[in-house]
Amino acid sequence: MHGGTVLAWTIQITTHPRGPWLFFRGEPSQETSPALGERLGLAPPATQAPEEAQLLALVRRIQQGDSTAFERLYQLTRVDAARTLHHLVGNRADVEDLLQETYLRLLSAVKGFRGESRFRTFLYRVCSNVALSHLRWKRRRPEDPMEVLPEVLATGQDPEQEAARRQAARLVELALERLKPKKRIVFVYYELCGMSPDEIAEAVGSSVNTVRSRLHHARLEFTEAMHRLLDKPRAGGVHGAP
């Protein structure tokens, strides 16, 4: 990062007489943990992901002409791809169409996959290409109201805490809307998907230095967007005018 300084995120959900509130702070630090998504329930723990060896075995079968292997690959990766696309584009209504486009592209691209990177990185490269095209198209059109996040229920979670978590997740998605497409993709992949700068560079086809620069500026802009959202009058809720 610039000057060796990155932002450490502090997100705390608590209650207030007028309802659940989110307290957010971005401070200079020498370390950070890309756990924002897990803390807000926006990303599954890494242990839920299918094994790389299992995915590579399916890729080899696809390359040998086994059509059933692609269906299995789809089943194993669909939830992760859909969640990632939702964070990248910010509108659940678009995700199904984009998911279909992602797997159509993947079916063609996977035939040339030689294992130079992890399959997850390869899949995220396709997701980022699909999302980037969509975001660029979307920025040329009148802004559509963003739909609510799909609910992710935490087992045994207190209903009030779960409502606060959903509110926090909503604020994160609104702040992501303020980022330009390439910055948003880098931010989502690092903070919500837990990818390293090296892995992101492979996924988006840029240098590591470019990824680090975009991430640095994306964090600053995200922090500013969050502060603006939290400082807004509450009468209109998160849907109030900026």
JSON list of N, CA and C in Angstrom, two decimals, residues 44-59 69 71-81 83-84 103 106 118-121 123-124 199:
[
{"chain": "A", "resi": 44, "resn": "PRO", "atom": "N", "xyz": [-19.36, -17.01, 3.05]},
{"chain": "A", "resi": 44, "resn": "PRO", "atom": "CA", "xyz": [-19.26, -18.22, 3.86]},
{"chain": "A", "resi": 44, "resn": "PRO", "atom": "C", "xyz": [-17.83, -18.45, 4.31]},
{"chain": "A", "resi": 45, "resn": "PRO", "atom": "N", "xyz": [-17.63, -19.16, 5.41]},
{"chain": "A", "resi": 45, "resn": "PRO", "atom": "CA", "xyz": [-16.26, -19.51, 5.80]},
{"chain": "A", "resi": 45, "resn": "PRO", "atom": "C", "xyz": [-15.58, -20.29, 4.69]},
{"chain": "A", "resi": 46, "resn": "ALA", "atom": "N", "xyz": [-14.27, -20.12, 4.58]},
{"chain": "A", "resi": 46, "resn": "ALA", "atom": "CA", "xyz": [-13.53, -20.77, 3.50]},
{"chain": "A", "resi": 46, "resn": "ALA", "atom": "C", "xyz": [-13.66, -22.28, 3.54]},
{"chain": "A", "resi": 47, "resn": "THR", "atom": "N", "xyz": [-13.92, -22.85, 4.73]},
{"chain": "A", "resi": 47, "resn": "THR", "atom": "CA", "xyz": [-14.01, -24.31, 4.86]},
{"chain": "A", "resi": 47, "resn": "THR", "atom": "C", "xyz": [-15.20, -24.87, 4.10]},
{"chain": "A", "resi": 48, "resn": "GLN", "atom": "N", "xyz": [-16.19, -24.01, 3.73]},
{"chain": "A", "resi": 48, "resn": "GLN", "atom": "CA", "xyz": [-17.36, -24.49, 3.01]},
{"chain": "A", "resi": 48, "resn": "GLN", "atom": "C", "xyz": [-17.08, -24.64, 1.51]},
{"chain": "A", "resi": 49, "resn": "ALA", "atom": "N", "xyz": [-15.98, -24.09, 1.05]},
{"chain": "A", "resi": 49, "resn": "ALA", "atom": "CA", "xyz": [-15.67, -24.14, -0.37]},
{"chain": "A", "resi": 49, "resn": "ALA", "atom": "C", "xyz": [-15.26, -25.56, -0.77]},
{"chain": "A", "resi": 50, "resn": "PRO", "atom": "N", "xyz": [-15.61, -25.97, -2.00]},
{"chain": "A", "resi": 50, "resn": "PRO", "atom": "CA", "xyz": [-15.18, -27.30, -2.45]},
{"chain": "A", "resi": 50, "resn": "PRO", "atom": "C", "xyz": [-13.67, -27.38, -2.56]},
{"chain": "A", "resi": 51, "resn": "GLU", "atom": "N", "xyz": [-13.12, -28.57, -2.44]},
{"chain": "A", "resi": 51, "resn": "GLU", "atom": "CA", "xyz": [-11.69, -28.78, -2.51]},
{"chain": "A", "resi": 51, "resn": "GLU", "atom": "C", "xyz": [-11.18, -28.47, -3.91]},
{"chain": "A", "resi": 52, "resn": "GLU", "atom": "N", "xyz": [-10.01, -27.85, -3.98]},
{"chain": "A", "resi": 52, "resn": "GLU", "atom": "CA", "xyz": [-9.41, -27.52, -5.27]},
{"chain": "A", "resi": 52, "resn": "GLU", "atom": "C", "xyz": [-9.18, -28.77, -6.11]},
{"chain": "A", "resi": 53, "resn": "ALA", "atom": "N", "xyz": [-8.73, -29.84, -5.47]},
{"chain": "A", "resi": 53, "resn": "ALA", "atom": "CA", "xyz": [-8.47, -31.07, -6.21]},
{"chain": "A", "resi": 53, "resn": "ALA", "atom": "C", "xyz": [-9.75, -31.62, -6.84]},
{"chain": "A", "resi": 54, "resn": "GLN", "atom": "N", "xyz": [-10.86, -31.50, -6.13]},
{"chain": "A", "resi": 54, "resn": "GLN", "atom": "CA", "xyz": [-12.14, -31.96, -6.66]},
{"chain": "A", "resi": 54, "resn": "GLN", "atom": "C", "xyz": [-12.54, -31.16, -7.90]},
{"chain": "A", "resi": 55, "resn": "LEU", "atom": "N", "xyz": [-12.34, -29.85, -7.84]},
{"chain": "A", "resi": 55, "resn": "LEU", "atom": "CA", "xyz": [-12.68, -28.99, -8.97]},
{"chain": "A", "resi": 55, "resn": "LEU", "atom": "C", "xyz": [-11.77, -29.27, -10.17]},
{"chain": "A", "resi": 56, "resn": "LEU", "atom": "N", "xyz": [-10.48, -29.47, -9.91]},
{"chain": "A", "resi": 56, "resn": "LEU", "atom": "CA", "xyz": [-9.55, -29.75, -11.00]},
{"chain": "A", "resi": 56, "resn": "LEU", "atom": "C", "xyz": [-9.87, -31.09, -11.67]},
{"chain": "A", "resi": 57, "resn": "ALA", "atom": "N", "xyz": [-10.30, -32.06, -10.88]},
{"chain": "A", "resi": 57, "resn": "ALA", "atom": "CA", "xyz": [-10.68, -33.35, -11.45]},
{"chain": "A", "resi": 57, "resn": "ALA", "atom": "C", "xyz": [-11.89, -33.19, -12.37]},
{"chain": "A", "resi": 58, "resn": "LEU", "atom": "N", "xyz": [-12.82, -32.36, -11.97]},
{"chain": "A", "resi": 58, "resn": "LEU", "atom": "CA", "xyz": [-13.99, -32.09, -12.81]},
{"chain": "A", "resi": 58, "resn": "LEU", "atom": "C", "xyz": [-13.58, -31.37, -14.09]},
{"chain": "A", "resi": 59, "resn": "VAL", "atom": "N", "xyz": [-12.65, -30.43, -13.97]},
{"chain": "A", "resi": 59, "resn": "VAL", "atom": "CA", "xyz": [-12.16, -29.71, -15.16]},
{"chain": "A", "resi": 59, "resn": "VAL", "atom": "C", "xyz": [-11.56, -30.69, -16.15]},
{"chain": "A", "resi": 69, "resn": "ALA", "atom": "N", "xyz": [-19.85, -33.65, -15.93]},
{"chain": "A", "resi": 69, "resn": "ALA", "atom": "CA", "xyz": [-18.88, -33.03, -15.02]},
{"chain": "A", "resi": 69, "resn": "ALA", "atom": "C", "xyz": [-19.12, -31.53, -14.91]},
{"chain": "A", "resi": 71, "resn": "GLU", "atom": "N", "xyz": [-22.03, -30.03, -15.12]},
{"chain": "A", "resi": 71, "resn": "GLU", "atom": "CA", "xyz": [-23.19, -29.87, -14.26]},
{"chain": "A", "resi": 71, "resn": "GLU", "atom": "C", "xyz": [-22.79, -29.97, -12.79]},
{"chain": "A", "resi": 72, "resn": "ARG", "atom": "N", "xyz": [-21.90, -30.90, -12.49]},
{"chain": "A", "resi": 72, "resn": "ARG", "atom": "CA", "xyz": [-21.42, -31.05, -11.11]},
{"chain": "A", "resi": 72, "resn": "ARG", "atom": "C", "xyz": [-20.59, -29.84, -10.70]},
{"chain": "A", "resi": 73, "resn": "LEU", "atom": "N", "xyz": [-19.77, -29.34, -11.61]},
{"chain": "A", "resi": 73, "resn": "LEU", "atom": "CA", "xyz": [-18.98, -28.13, -11.33]},
{"chain": "A", "resi": 73, "resn": "LEU", "atom": "C", "xyz": [-19.90, -26.96, -11.04]},
{"chain": "A", "resi": 74, "resn": "TYR", "atom": "N", "xyz": [-20.95, -26.84, -11.81]},
{"chain": "A", "resi": 74, "resn": "TYR", "atom": "CA", "xyz": [-21.95, -25.79, -11.61]},
{"chain": "A", "resi": 74, "resn": "TYR", "atom": "C", "xyz": [-22.58, -25.90, -10.22]},
{"chain": "A", "resi": 75, "resn": "GLN", "atom": "N", "xyz": [-22.97, -27.09, -9.84]},
{"chain": "A", "resi": 75, "resn": "GLN", "atom": "CA", "xyz": [-23.61, -27.30, -8.54]},
{"chain": "A", "resi": 75, "resn": "GLN", "atom": "C", "xyz": [-22.68, -26.91, -7.39]},
{"chain": "A", "resi": 76, "resn": "LEU", "atom": "N", "xyz": [-21.40, -27.23, -7.54]},
{"chain": "A", "resi": 76, "resn": "LEU", "atom": "CA", "xyz": [-20.43, -26.97, -6.46]},
{"chain": "A", "resi": 76, "resn": "LEU", "atom": "C", "xyz": [-20.05, -25.50, -6.34]},
{"chain": "A", "resi": 77, "resn": "THR", "atom": "N", "xyz": [-20.13, -24.76, -7.43]},
{"chain": "A", "resi": 77, "resn": "THR", "atom": "CA", "xyz": [-19.62, -23.38, -7.44]},
{"chain": "A", "resi": 77, "resn": "THR", "atom": "C", "xyz": [-20.71, -22.33, -7.59]},
{"chain": "A", "resi": 78, "resn": "ARG", "atom": "N", "xyz": [-21.93, -22.73, -7.87]},
{"chain": "A", "resi": 78, "resn": "ARG", "atom": "CA", "xyz": [-22.99, -21.77, -8.19]},
{"chain": "A", "resi": 78, "resn": "ARG", "atom": "C", "xyz": [-23.25, -20.77, -7.07]},
{"chain": "A", "resi": 79, "resn": "VAL", "atom": "N", "xyz": [-23.35, -21.25, -5.83]},
{"chain": "A", "resi": 79, "resn": "VAL", "atom": "CA", "xyz": [-23.68, -20.36, -4.72]},
{"chain": "A", "resi": 79, "resn": "VAL", "atom": "C", "xyz": [-22.59, -19.29, -4.54]},
{"chain": "A", "resi": 80, "resn": "ASP", "atom": "N", "xyz": [-21.34, -19.73, -4.61]},
{"chain": "A", "resi": 80, "resn": "ASP", "atom": "CA", "xyz": [-20.22, -18.80, -4.47]},
{"chain": "A", "resi": 80, "resn": "ASP", "atom": "C", "xyz": [-20.23, -17.78, -5.61]},
{"chain": "A", "resi": 81, "resn": "ALA", "atom": "N", "xyz": [-20.44, -18.25, -6.84]},
{"chain": "A", "resi": 81, "resn": "ALA", "atom": "CA", "xyz": [-20.46, -17.35, -7.99]},
{"chain": "A", "resi": 81, "resn": "ALA", "atom": "C", "xyz": [-21.62, -16.36, -7.90]},
{"chain": "A", "resi": 83, "resn": "ARG", "atom": "N", "xyz": [-23.21, -15.31, -5.17]},
{"chain": "A", "resi": 83, "resn": "ARG", "atom": "CA", "xyz": [-22.95, -14.36, -4.08]},
{"chain": "A", "resi": 83, "resn": "ARG", "atom": "C", "xyz": [-21.93, -13.31, -4.52]},
{"chain": "A", "resi": 84, "resn": "THR", "atom": "N", "xyz": [-20.89, -13.77, -5.21]},
{"chain": "A", "resi": 84, "resn": "THR", "atom": "CA", "xyz": [-19.85, -12.86, -5.69]},
{"chain": "A", "resi": 84, "resn": "THR", "atom": "C", "xyz": [-20.42, -11.87, -6.70]},
{"chain": "A", "resi": 103, "resn": "TYR", "atom": "N", "xyz": [-21.51, -18.82, -16.63]},
{"chain": "A", "resi": 103, "resn": "TYR", "atom": "CA", "xyz": [-21.28, -20.25, -16.88]},
{"chain": "A", "resi": 103, "resn": "TYR", "atom": "C", "xyz": [-21.22, -20.58, -18.37]},
{"chain": "A", "resi": 106, "resn": "LEU", "atom": "N", "xyz": [-17.74, -19.69, -18.99]},
{"chain": "A", "resi": 106, "resn": "LEU", "atom": "CA", "xyz": [-16.87, -20.66, -18.31]},
{"chain": "A", "resi": 106, "resn": "LEU", "atom": "C", "xyz": [-16.80, -21.97, -19.10]},
{"chain": "A", "resi": 118, "resn": "ARG", "atom": "N", "xyz": [-5.31, -21.22, -9.33]},
{"chain": "A", "resi": 118, "resn": "ARG", "atom": "CA", "xyz": [-6.37, -22.00, -8.70]},
{"chain": "A", "resi": 118, "resn": "ARG", "atom": "C", "xyz": [-7.64, -21.87, -9.53]},
{"chain": "A", "resi": 119, "resn": "PHE", "atom": "N", "xyz": [-8.50, -22.90, -9.50]},
{"chain": "A", "resi": 119, "resn": "PHE", "atom": "CA", "xyz": [-9.73, -22.81, -10.28]},
{"chain": "A", "resi": 119, "resn": "PHE", "atom": "C", "xyz": [-10.62, -21.69, -9.75]},
{"chain": "A", "resi": 120, "resn": "ARG", "atom": "N", "xyz": [-10.61, -21.48, -8.45]},
{"chain": "A", "resi": 120, "resn": "ARG", "atom": "CA", "xyz": [-11.40, -20.39, -7.87]},
{"chain": "A", "resi": 120, "resn": "ARG", "atom": "C", "xyz": [-11.00, -19.06, -8.50]},
{"chain": "A", "resi": 121, "resn": "THR", "atom": "N", "xyz": [-9.70, -18.83, -8.67]},
{"chain": "A", "resi": 121, "resn": "THR", "atom": "CA", "xyz": [-9.22, -17.60, -9.29]},
{"chain": "A", "resi": 121, "resn": "THR", "atom": "C", "xyz": [-9.70, -17.52, -10.74]},
{"chain": "A", "resi": 123, "resn": "LEU", "atom": "N", "xyz": [-12.41, -18.92, -12.00]},
{"chain": "A", "resi": 123, "resn": "LEU", "atom": "CA", "xyz": [-13.85, -18.63, -11.97]},
{"chain": "A", "resi": 123, "resn": "LEU", "atom": "C", "xyz": [-14.10, -17.15, -11.67]},
{"chain": "A", "resi": 124, "resn": "TYR", "atom": "N", "xyz": [-13.34, -16.60, -10.72]},
{"chain": "A", "resi": 124, "resn": "TYR", "atom": "CA", "xyz": [-13.53, -15.19, -10.37]},
{"chain": "A", "resi": 124, "resn": "TYR", "atom": "C", "xyz": [-13.09, -14.27, -11.51]},
{"chain": "A", "resi": 199, "resn": "GLU", "atom": "N", "xyz": [-3.64, -12.97, -6.02]},
{"chain": "A", "resi": 199, "resn": "GLU", "atom": "CA", "xyz": [-4.73, -13.74, -6.62]},
{"chain": "A", "resi": 199, "resn": "GLU", "atom": "C", "xyz": [-5.69, -12.83, -7.38]}
]
